[in-house]
């Protein structure tokens, strides 16, 4: 049984508490820290917490607590992690790990030097569809991964601090791009080094200092490309989609918005529909089991099992640090309008990878470009001469 102190009583803290209490059954949120007393009391009452307070260190240090879950604004993550280090408490933190790679690296080094368990709560890398897709990719169903694209767009976050660039550290790119970057890393291979980033970002709609829309390409050392599209300006709910393309296949995933559950209502008796839903009337797209479909159940199960088994979880503080480094390069690129190098002073993956050959032998004389059956029933191949480079086609029908 895990006895958890939740730091933060807002939207994400409540999502986390519902998952923790509902998945393995034996784990409990026993303590809550909130910046406002009324918020702490309400959370404690709603989730049966025997310990509550507005002093973060006091809540973390309580002897009843054996793990701390950080669900706080980005600018408080580092202070919370350092208190966990001070009091030798296992810690799991919401995404992004830091506002930048420097913060993330300090947190990563601190927990590792202290020898405490630390997990990165990247829920979208635990959704049932993602886990099934990743298993297929690892089993080779798609061949060599060439391109992994992830999209997260919605009308904007729920809390005021997200919209403050100083507290959040950025806009939609840091808030949503962290999900998308880590999804692509998993499909391409976490041991493949991200090399450079090209990014466009702008403030198109919202009256804020940070970006509300961004698109980027992340180039990996083996030639693979990660791509993300993020926005706080999308109207119509929350759109979560992933695409993975390899030499032998393709996967499309729709995690949210259009998932096969559609409902029309005039609004009579309607209340909550789904996260980021903009309306309770007309055609709506509810989610069958939102906490599970967004990955929270599988995520906490992995975290708690890993802590008990003395192993690393699937998502670690190191992963959070790499994600922050990629996003730092994206922010630089958005300013310079050029490819920007991903700066990773600590890298634990493979070194010196090169792009694999795309050449497929057809026979001793030719490379195979394409084989197909045309609409008129012909079976043909398109070939490239190994010596001359000349491209030709051959009809194999007869």
Short mmCIF file of C-alpha atoms in Angstrom, two decimals:
data_model
loop_
_atom_site.label_atom_id
_atom_site.label_comp_id
_atom_site.label_asym_id
_atom_site.label_seq_id
_atom_site.Cartn_x
_atom_site.Cartn_y
_atom_site.Cartn_z
CA UNK A 1 0.00 0.00 0.00
CA UNK A 2 1.19 3.45 -0.91
CA UNK A 3 0.35 6.36 1.39
CA UNK A 4 0.51 9.42 -0.81
CA UNK A 5 0.69 13.13 -0.18
CA UNK A 6 -0.92 15.05 -3.05
CA UNK A 7 0.63 18.44 -3.65
CA UNK A 8 -2.03 20.49 -5.40
CA UNK A 9 -5.79 20.30 -5.06
CA UNK A 10 -6.76 21.45 -8.54
CA UNK A 11 -7.95 19.76 -11.73
CA UNK A 12 -5.01 17.40 -12.23
CA UNK A 13 -4.66 16.57 -8.53
CA UNK A 14 -8.27 15.39 -8.51
CA UNK A 15 -7.78 13.32 -11.66
CA UNK A 16 -4.77 11.71 -10.00
CA UNK A 17 -6.63 11.02 -6.74
CA UNK A 18 -9.53 9.35 -8.54
CA UNK A 19 -7.13 7.11 -10.41
CA UNK A 20 -5.05 6.23 -7.34
CA UNK A 21 -8.12 5.29 -5.32
CA UNK A 22 -9.68 3.37 -8.18
CA UNK A 23 -6.96 1.28 -9.80
CA UNK A 24 -5.10 -1.07 -7.46
CA UNK A 25 -7.53 -0.42 -4.61
CA UNK A 26 -4.98 -0.52 -1.80
CA UNK A 27 -3.26 2.83 -2.43
CA UNK A 28 -4.56 5.98 -0.74
CA UNK A 29 -4.06 9.70 -0.86
CA UNK A 30 -3.71 10.33 2.88
CA UNK A 31 -2.46 13.93 2.77
CA UNK A 32 -3.13 17.06 0.76
CA UNK A 33 -1.15 20.28 0.44
CA UNK A 34 -2.84 23.30 -1.12
CA UNK A 35 -1.93 26.95 -1.11
CA UNK A 36 -5.39 27.92 0.21
CA UNK A 37 -6.82 26.45 3.38
CA UNK A 38 -10.35 26.13 1.98
CA UNK A 39 -9.01 24.17 -1.01
CA UNK A 40 -7.03 21.82 1.22
CA UNK A 41 -10.03 21.18 3.46
CA UNK A 42 -12.39 20.51 0.55
CA UNK A 43 -9.94 18.08 -1.11
CA UNK A 44 -9.39 16.31 2.22
CA UNK A 45 -13.12 15.94 2.69
CA UNK A 46 -13.73 14.77 -0.89
CA UNK A 47 -10.99 12.11 -0.86
CA UNK A 48 -10.85 11.14 2.80
CA UNK A 49 -7.44 12.60 3.60
CA UNK A 50 -6.58 12.55 7.30
CA UNK A 51 -3.76 15.08 6.80
CA UNK A 52 -4.13 18.48 5.18
CA UNK A 53 -2.23 21.74 5.29
CA UNK A 54 -0.87 24.85 3.59
CA UNK A 55 2.75 24.22 4.61
CA UNK A 56 4.23 22.05 1.86
CA UNK A 57 7.25 20.83 3.82
CA UNK A 58 5.12 19.89 6.82
CA UNK A 59 2.84 17.75 4.63
CA UNK A 60 5.76 16.08 2.84
CA UNK A 61 7.63 15.37 6.10
CA UNK A 62 4.63 13.76 7.82
CA UNK A 63 5.66 10.22 8.87
CA UNK A 64 2.39 8.79 7.49
CA UNK A 65 3.46 9.76 3.96
CA UNK A 66 5.73 7.42 1.97
CA UNK A 67 5.27 8.90 -1.53
CA UNK A 68 4.64 12.42 -2.79
CA UNK A 69 2.67 13.24 -5.94
CA UNK A 70 3.38 16.67 -7.43
CA UNK A 71 0.35 18.24 -9.12
CA UNK A 72 1.48 21.86 -8.83
CA UNK A 73 2.19 24.76 -11.20
CA UNK A 74 5.41 24.28 -13.16
CA UNK A 75 7.37 26.93 -11.26
CA UNK A 76 6.95 25.03 -7.95
CA UNK A 77 8.07 21.59 -9.19
CA UNK A 78 11.74 22.05 -8.35
CA UNK A 79 11.09 23.30 -4.81
CA UNK A 80 8.73 20.38 -4.17
CA UNK A 81 11.23 17.83 -5.51
CA UNK A 82 14.01 19.26 -3.34
CA UNK A 83 11.81 18.90 -0.25
CA UNK A 84 11.19 15.26 -1.18
CA UNK A 85 14.95 14.80 -1.48
CA UNK A 86 15.49 16.47 1.89
CA UNK A 87 12.99 14.16 3.61
CA UNK A 88 13.88 11.06 1.55
CA UNK A 89 10.38 10.60 0.18
CA UNK A 90 9.62 8.80 -3.09
CA UNK A 91 8.25 11.28 -5.60
CA UNK A 92 6.23 11.28 -8.80
CA UNK A 93 5.73 14.51 -10.71
CA UNK A 94 3.28 15.73 -13.28
CA UNK A 95 4.48 16.92 -16.66
CA UNK A 96 6.46 18.87 -17.75
CA UNK A 97 9.17 18.02 -15.24
CA UNK A 98 10.62 21.54 -15.37
CA UNK A 99 10.07 24.85 -17.10
CA UNK A 100 13.32 24.14 -18.94
CA UNK A 101 16.06 21.53 -19.17
CA UNK A 102 18.24 23.20 -16.53
CA UNK A 103 15.49 22.84 -13.91
CA UNK A 104 14.76 19.28 -15.01
CA UNK A 105 18.43 18.29 -14.87
CA UNK A 106 18.81 19.64 -11.34
CA UNK A 107 15.77 17.65 -10.22
CA UNK A 108 16.98 14.49 -11.94
CA UNK A 109 20.43 14.71 -10.38
CA UNK A 110 19.01 15.46 -6.93
CA UNK A 111 16.72 12.41 -6.77
CA UNK A 112 19.41 10.13 -8.18
CA UNK A 113 22.02 11.34 -5.70
CA UNK A 114 19.51 10.94 -2.85
CA UNK A 115 18.67 7.40 -3.99
CA UNK A 116 14.92 7.96 -3.85
CA UNK A 117 12.33 6.61 -6.27
CA UNK A 118 11.22 9.16 -8.87
CA UNK A 119 8.68 8.83 -11.68
CA UNK A 120 7.56 11.15 -14.46
CA UNK A 121 3.77 11.25 -14.78
CA UNK A 122 3.44 11.28 -18.57
CA UNK A 123 -0.08 9.89 -18.76
CA UNK A 124 -0.44 9.90 -22.55
CA UNK A 125 2.37 7.34 -22.75
CA UNK A 126 0.15 4.99 -20.75
CA UNK A 127 -3.15 5.13 -22.64
CA UNK A 128 -4.46 1.67 -23.61
CA UNK A 129 -4.25 2.47 -27.32
CA UNK A 130 -0.72 3.84 -27.01
CA UNK A 131 0.49 0.80 -25.05
CA UNK A 132 -0.96 -1.57 -27.65
CA UNK A 133 0.56 0.45 -30.50
CA UNK A 134 3.96 0.60 -28.79
CA UNK A 135 3.95 -3.17 -28.30
CA UNK A 136 3.31 -3.62 -32.04
CA UNK A 137 6.13 -1.22 -32.90
CA UNK A 138 8.57 -2.97 -30.55
CA UNK A 139 7.60 -6.33 -32.08
CA UNK A 140 8.57 -5.01 -35.51
CA UNK A 141 5.10 -4.80 -37.06
CA UNK A 142 5.93 -1.42 -38.63
CA UNK A 143 9.54 -2.17 -39.51
CA UNK A 144 11.99 0.70 -39.07
CA UNK A 145 10.19 3.78 -37.75
CA UNK A 146 10.56 6.74 -40.09
CA UNK A 147 8.07 9.28 -38.74
CA UNK A 148 6.08 9.68 -35.54
CA UNK A 149 3.54 12.48 -35.31
CA UNK A 150 1.49 13.52 -32.28
CA UNK A 151 -1.22 16.18 -32.05
CA UNK A 152 -2.83 17.68 -28.96
CA UNK A 153 -5.13 20.65 -29.34
CA UNK A 154 -7.94 22.14 -27.26
CA UNK A 155 -9.40 25.54 -26.27
CA UNK A 156 -6.91 26.03 -23.42
CA UNK A 157 -6.14 24.86 -19.87
CA UNK A 158 -8.36 25.19 -16.81
CA UNK A 159 -6.19 27.10 -14.31
CA UNK A 160 -4.98 30.70 -14.39
CA UNK A 161 -1.30 29.93 -13.83
CA UNK A 162 -1.01 28.11 -17.19
CA UNK A 163 -1.59 31.42 -18.95
CA UNK A 164 1.21 33.18 -17.02
CA UNK A 165 4.47 32.68 -18.89
CA UNK A 166 6.64 33.11 -15.78
CA UNK A 167 4.80 30.51 -13.74
CA UNK A 168 4.27 28.04 -16.58
CA UNK A 169 7.60 28.56 -18.37
CA UNK A 170 5.91 28.72 -21.76
CA UNK A 171 2.60 28.28 -23.49
CA UNK A 172 0.92 25.43 -25.31
CA UNK A 173 4.24 24.03 -26.51
CA UNK A 174 5.43 23.29 -22.97
CA UNK A 175 1.97 22.29 -21.75
CA UNK A 176 1.01 20.00 -24.64
CA UNK A 177 4.24 19.50 -26.58
CA UNK A 178 5.78 17.60 -23.67
CA UNK A 179 3.18 14.85 -24.26
CA UNK A 180 3.74 14.80 -28.00
CA UNK A 181 7.54 14.76 -27.81
CA UNK A 182 7.57 11.81 -25.41
CA UNK A 183 5.03 9.87 -27.47
CA UNK A 184 7.28 10.21 -30.53
CA UNK A 185 10.40 9.31 -28.50
CA UNK A 186 8.77 6.05 -27.43
CA UNK A 187 7.87 5.07 -30.98
CA UNK A 188 11.23 6.08 -32.50
CA UNK A 189 13.22 4.66 -29.60
CA UNK A 190 14.19 6.41 -26.38
CA UNK A 191 17.79 5.35 -26.92
CA UNK A 192 17.94 7.27 -30.22
CA UNK A 193 19.37 10.74 -29.71
CA UNK A 194 17.26 13.78 -30.70
CA UNK A 195 19.60 15.99 -32.71
CA UNK A 196 17.86 19.20 -33.77
CA UNK A 197 14.50 20.93 -33.96
CA UNK A 198 12.73 23.22 -36.42
CA UNK A 199 9.74 25.01 -34.92
CA UNK A 200 7.08 27.58 -35.76
CA UNK A 201 5.21 29.07 -32.82
CA UNK A 202 2.95 32.09 -32.52
CA UNK A 203 0.35 33.81 -30.35
CA UNK A 204 -2.61 33.76 -32.69
CA UNK A 205 -5.69 34.28 -30.54
CA UNK A 206 -5.18 34.56 -26.78
CA UNK A 207 -4.10 37.83 -25.09
CA UNK A 208 -1.04 36.23 -23.49
CA UNK A 209 2.74 36.56 -23.72
CA UNK A 210 3.34 32.86 -24.48
CA UNK A 211 2.53 30.96 -27.68
CA UNK A 212 -0.95 29.50 -28.17
CA UNK A 213 -0.13 27.46 -31.31
CA UNK A 214 3.00 25.62 -32.45
CA UNK A 215 4.23 23.03 -34.95
CA UNK A 216 7.68 21.43 -34.90
CA UNK A 217 9.90 18.78 -36.42
CA UNK A 218 12.40 16.89 -34.27
CA UNK A 219 15.22 15.20 -36.17
CA UNK A 220 16.73 12.05 -34.61
CA UNK A 221 20.24 10.70 -35.10
CA UNK A 222 19.05 7.64 -37.04
CA UNK A 223 17.19 9.81 -39.57
CA UNK A 224 13.72 9.42 -38.03
CA UNK A 225 11.49 12.46 -37.67
CA UNK A 226 9.21 13.32 -34.76
CA UNK A 227 6.50 15.90 -35.36
CA UNK A 228 4.14 17.69 -33.02
CA UNK A 229 1.15 19.97 -33.49
CA UNK A 230 -0.17 21.76 -30.40
CA UNK A 231 -2.71 24.50 -29.84
CA UNK A 232 -4.75 26.30 -27.20
CA UNK A 233 -6.87 27.82 -30.00
CA UNK A 234 -8.60 24.67 -31.29
CA UNK A 235 -12.39 24.81 -31.04
CA UNK A 236 -14.54 21.75 -30.49
CA UNK A 237 -13.04 19.94 -27.52
CA UNK A 238 -9.77 18.09 -27.03
CA UNK A 239 -8.15 16.42 -30.04
CA UNK A 240 -5.53 13.78 -29.23
CA UNK A 241 -4.16 11.89 -32.24
CA UNK A 242 -0.97 9.99 -33.03
CA UNK A 243 0.40 8.62 -36.30
CA UNK A 244 3.38 6.31 -36.71
CA UNK A 245 4.87 5.34 -40.06
CA UNK A 246 7.48 2.68 -40.64
CA UNK A 247 9.00 0.81 -43.56
CA UNK A 248 6.48 -2.01 -43.10
CA UNK A 249 3.34 -0.32 -41.84
CA UNK A 250 1.39 2.54 -40.30
CA UNK A 251 -0.59 3.13 -37.10
CA UNK A 252 -3.25 5.80 -36.58
CA UNK A 253 -4.55 6.45 -33.07
CA UNK A 254 -7.45 8.69 -32.04
CA UNK A 255 -7.39 8.89 -28.23
CA UNK A 256 -9.99 11.60 -27.67
CA UNK A 257 -12.73 13.64 -29.36
CA UNK A 258 -13.81 11.08 -32.01
CA UNK A 259 -13.56 7.68 -30.36
CA UNK A 260 -16.79 5.97 -31.42
CA UNK A 261 -19.02 7.44 -28.69
CA UNK A 262 -21.29 10.16 -30.07
CA UNK A 263 -24.39 11.68 -28.53
CA UNK A 264 -26.87 14.43 -29.45
CA UNK A 265 -28.73 16.35 -26.74
CA UNK A 266 -30.71 19.56 -26.41
CA UNK A 267 -28.88 20.09 -23.14
CA UNK A 268 -31.64 19.03 -20.79
CA UNK A 269 -30.02 17.47 -17.74
CA UNK A 270 -26.54 17.71 -19.29
CA UNK A 271 -23.54 18.41 -17.11
CA UNK A 272 -19.90 17.34 -17.55
CA UNK A 273 -19.22 15.63 -20.90
CA UNK A 274 -15.44 15.19 -21.21
CA UNK A 275 -12.27 17.12 -20.48
CA UNK A 276 -12.08 20.38 -22.51
CA UNK A 277 -15.55 19.85 -23.99
CA UNK A 278 -16.88 23.27 -24.99
CA UNK A 279 -20.61 22.60 -24.93
CA UNK A 280 -23.30 20.46 -23.29
CA UNK A 281 -25.69 20.71 -26.25
CA UNK A 282 -25.76 19.43 -29.82
CA UNK A 283 -23.53 16.59 -30.96
CA UNK A 284 -21.18 15.62 -28.15
CA UNK A 285 -18.32 13.13 -27.87
CA UNK A 286 -18.26 11.65 -24.36
CA UNK A 287 -15.46 9.33 -23.23
CA UNK A 288 -16.37 5.95 -21.76
CA UNK A 289 -13.79 5.85 -18.96
CA UNK A 290 -11.91 9.12 -19.03
CA UNK A 291 -9.40 8.40 -16.28
CA UNK A 292 -8.48 5.07 -17.88
CA UNK A 293 -8.56 6.25 -21.49
CA UNK A 294 -6.14 9.09 -20.65
CA UNK A 295 -3.68 6.62 -19.16
CA UNK A 296 -3.84 7.56 -15.48
CA UNK A 297 -4.69 4.07 -14.22
CA UNK A 298 -1.90 2.31 -16.10
CA UNK A 299 0.51 5.11 -15.20
CA UNK A 300 0.03 4.89 -11.43
CA UNK A 301 0.00 1.10 -11.51
CA UNK A 302 3.41 1.18 -13.21
CA UNK A 303 4.72 3.79 -10.76
CA UNK A 304 3.63 1.91 -7.64
CA UNK A 305 4.71 -1.50 -8.93
CA UNK A 306 8.10 -0.09 -9.96
CA UNK A 307 8.62 1.48 -6.53
CA UNK A 308 7.77 -1.81 -4.79
CA UNK A 309 9.90 -3.91 -7.15
CA UNK A 310 12.93 -1.63 -6.98
CA UNK A 311 12.96 -0.91 -10.71
CA UNK A 312 12.58 2.18 -12.85
CA UNK A 313 9.10 3.05 -14.14
CA UNK A 314 8.51 3.33 -17.89
CA UNK A 315 8.71 7.13 -17.56
CA UNK A 316 11.50 8.58 -15.40
CA UNK A 317 12.88 11.98 -14.43
CA UNK A 318 15.55 11.35 -17.07
CA UNK A 319 12.79 11.15 -19.70
CA UNK A 320 11.34 14.39 -18.39
CA UNK A 321 14.75 16.02 -18.70
CA UNK A 322 15.18 14.88 -22.33
CA UNK A 323 11.71 16.19 -23.18
CA UNK A 324 12.54 19.57 -21.64
CA UNK A 325 15.79 19.71 -23.65
CA UNK A 326 13.92 19.06 -26.90
CA UNK A 327 11.36 21.74 -26.09
CA UNK A 328 14.14 24.20 -25.20
CA UNK A 329 15.49 23.70 -28.73
CA UNK A 330 11.99 24.21 -30.12
CA UNK A 331 11.66 27.54 -28.34
CA UNK A 332 15.06 28.66 -29.66
CA UNK A 333 14.06 27.62 -33.18
CA UNK A 334 10.79 29.53 -32.96
CA UNK A 335 12.88 32.64 -32.30
CA UNK A 336 15.69 32.10 -34.82
CA UNK A 337 13.59 30.46 -37.57
CA UNK A 338 16.40 27.91 -37.99
CA UNK A 339 17.18 24.33 -37.02
CA UNK A 340 18.42 24.39 -33.42
CA UNK A 341 20.56 21.75 -31.75
CA UNK A 342 19.15 19.75 -28.82
CA UNK A 343 21.56 20.31 -25.93
CA UNK A 344 21.89 17.19 -23.80
CA UNK A 345 24.89 17.38 -21.45
CA UNK A 346 23.67 14.09 -19.98
CA UNK A 347 22.80 11.47 -22.61
CA UNK A 348 22.29 7.79 -21.75
CA UNK A 349 21.29 6.36 -25.10
CA UNK A 350 23.17 5.05 -28.11
CA UNK A 351 25.91 7.10 -29.72
CA UNK A 352 26.99 7.59 -33.32
CA UNK A 353 23.91 6.27 -35.09
CA UNK A 354 23.54 6.91 -38.81
CA UNK A 355 20.57 6.67 -41.12
CA UNK A 356 20.03 3.10 -42.26
CA UNK A 357 20.30 2.29 -45.95
CA UNK A 358 17.08 2.51 -47.92
CA UNK A 359 18.36 0.23 -50.68
CA UNK A 360 16.46 -3.02 -51.23
CA UNK A 361 18.00 -5.56 -53.57
CA UNK A 362 15.74 -6.91 -56.31
CA UNK A 363 18.51 -9.02 -57.85
CA UNK A 364 22.20 -8.63 -58.64
CA UNK A 365 21.57 -5.85 -61.15
CA UNK A 366 18.69 -3.85 -59.69
CA UNK A 367 17.37 -2.21 -56.55
CA UNK A 368 13.62 -2.45 -55.92
CA UNK A 369 11.79 0.88 -55.71
CA UNK A 370 8.19 -0.37 -55.73
CA UNK A 371 6.10 -3.44 -56.46
CA UNK A 372 2.39 -3.14 -57.18
CA UNK A 373 -0.71 -4.47 -58.92
CA UNK A 374 -2.37 -1.76 -61.01
CA UNK A 375 -6.08 -1.08 -61.53
CA UNK A 376 -6.01 -3.00 -64.83
CA UNK A 377 -4.59 -6.13 -63.19
CA UNK A 378 -0.92 -5.78 -64.18
CA UNK A 379 1.72 -6.91 -61.70
CA UNK A 380 4.73 -4.65 -62.10
CA UNK A 381 7.92 -3.53 -60.39
CA UNK A 382 9.84 -0.27 -60.60
CA UNK A 383 13.59 -0.80 -60.50
CA UNK A 384 16.85 1.16 -60.30
CA UNK A 385 19.95 -0.06 -62.10
CA UNK A 386 22.80 -0.47 -59.60
CA UNK A 387 25.44 0.60 -62.11
CA UNK A 388 23.82 3.35 -64.17
CA UNK A 389 21.17 4.62 -61.75
CA UNK A 390 18.58 4.38 -64.53
CA UNK A 391 15.00 3.83 -63.33
CA UNK A 392 12.72 1.49 -65.26
CA UNK A 393 9.61 -0.59 -64.81
CA UNK A 394 9.01 -4.25 -65.58
CA UNK A 395 5.68 -5.98 -66.19
CA UNK A 396 5.58 -9.35 -64.36
CA UNK A 397 2.03 -10.22 -65.39
CA UNK A 398 3.04 -12.80 -68.00
#
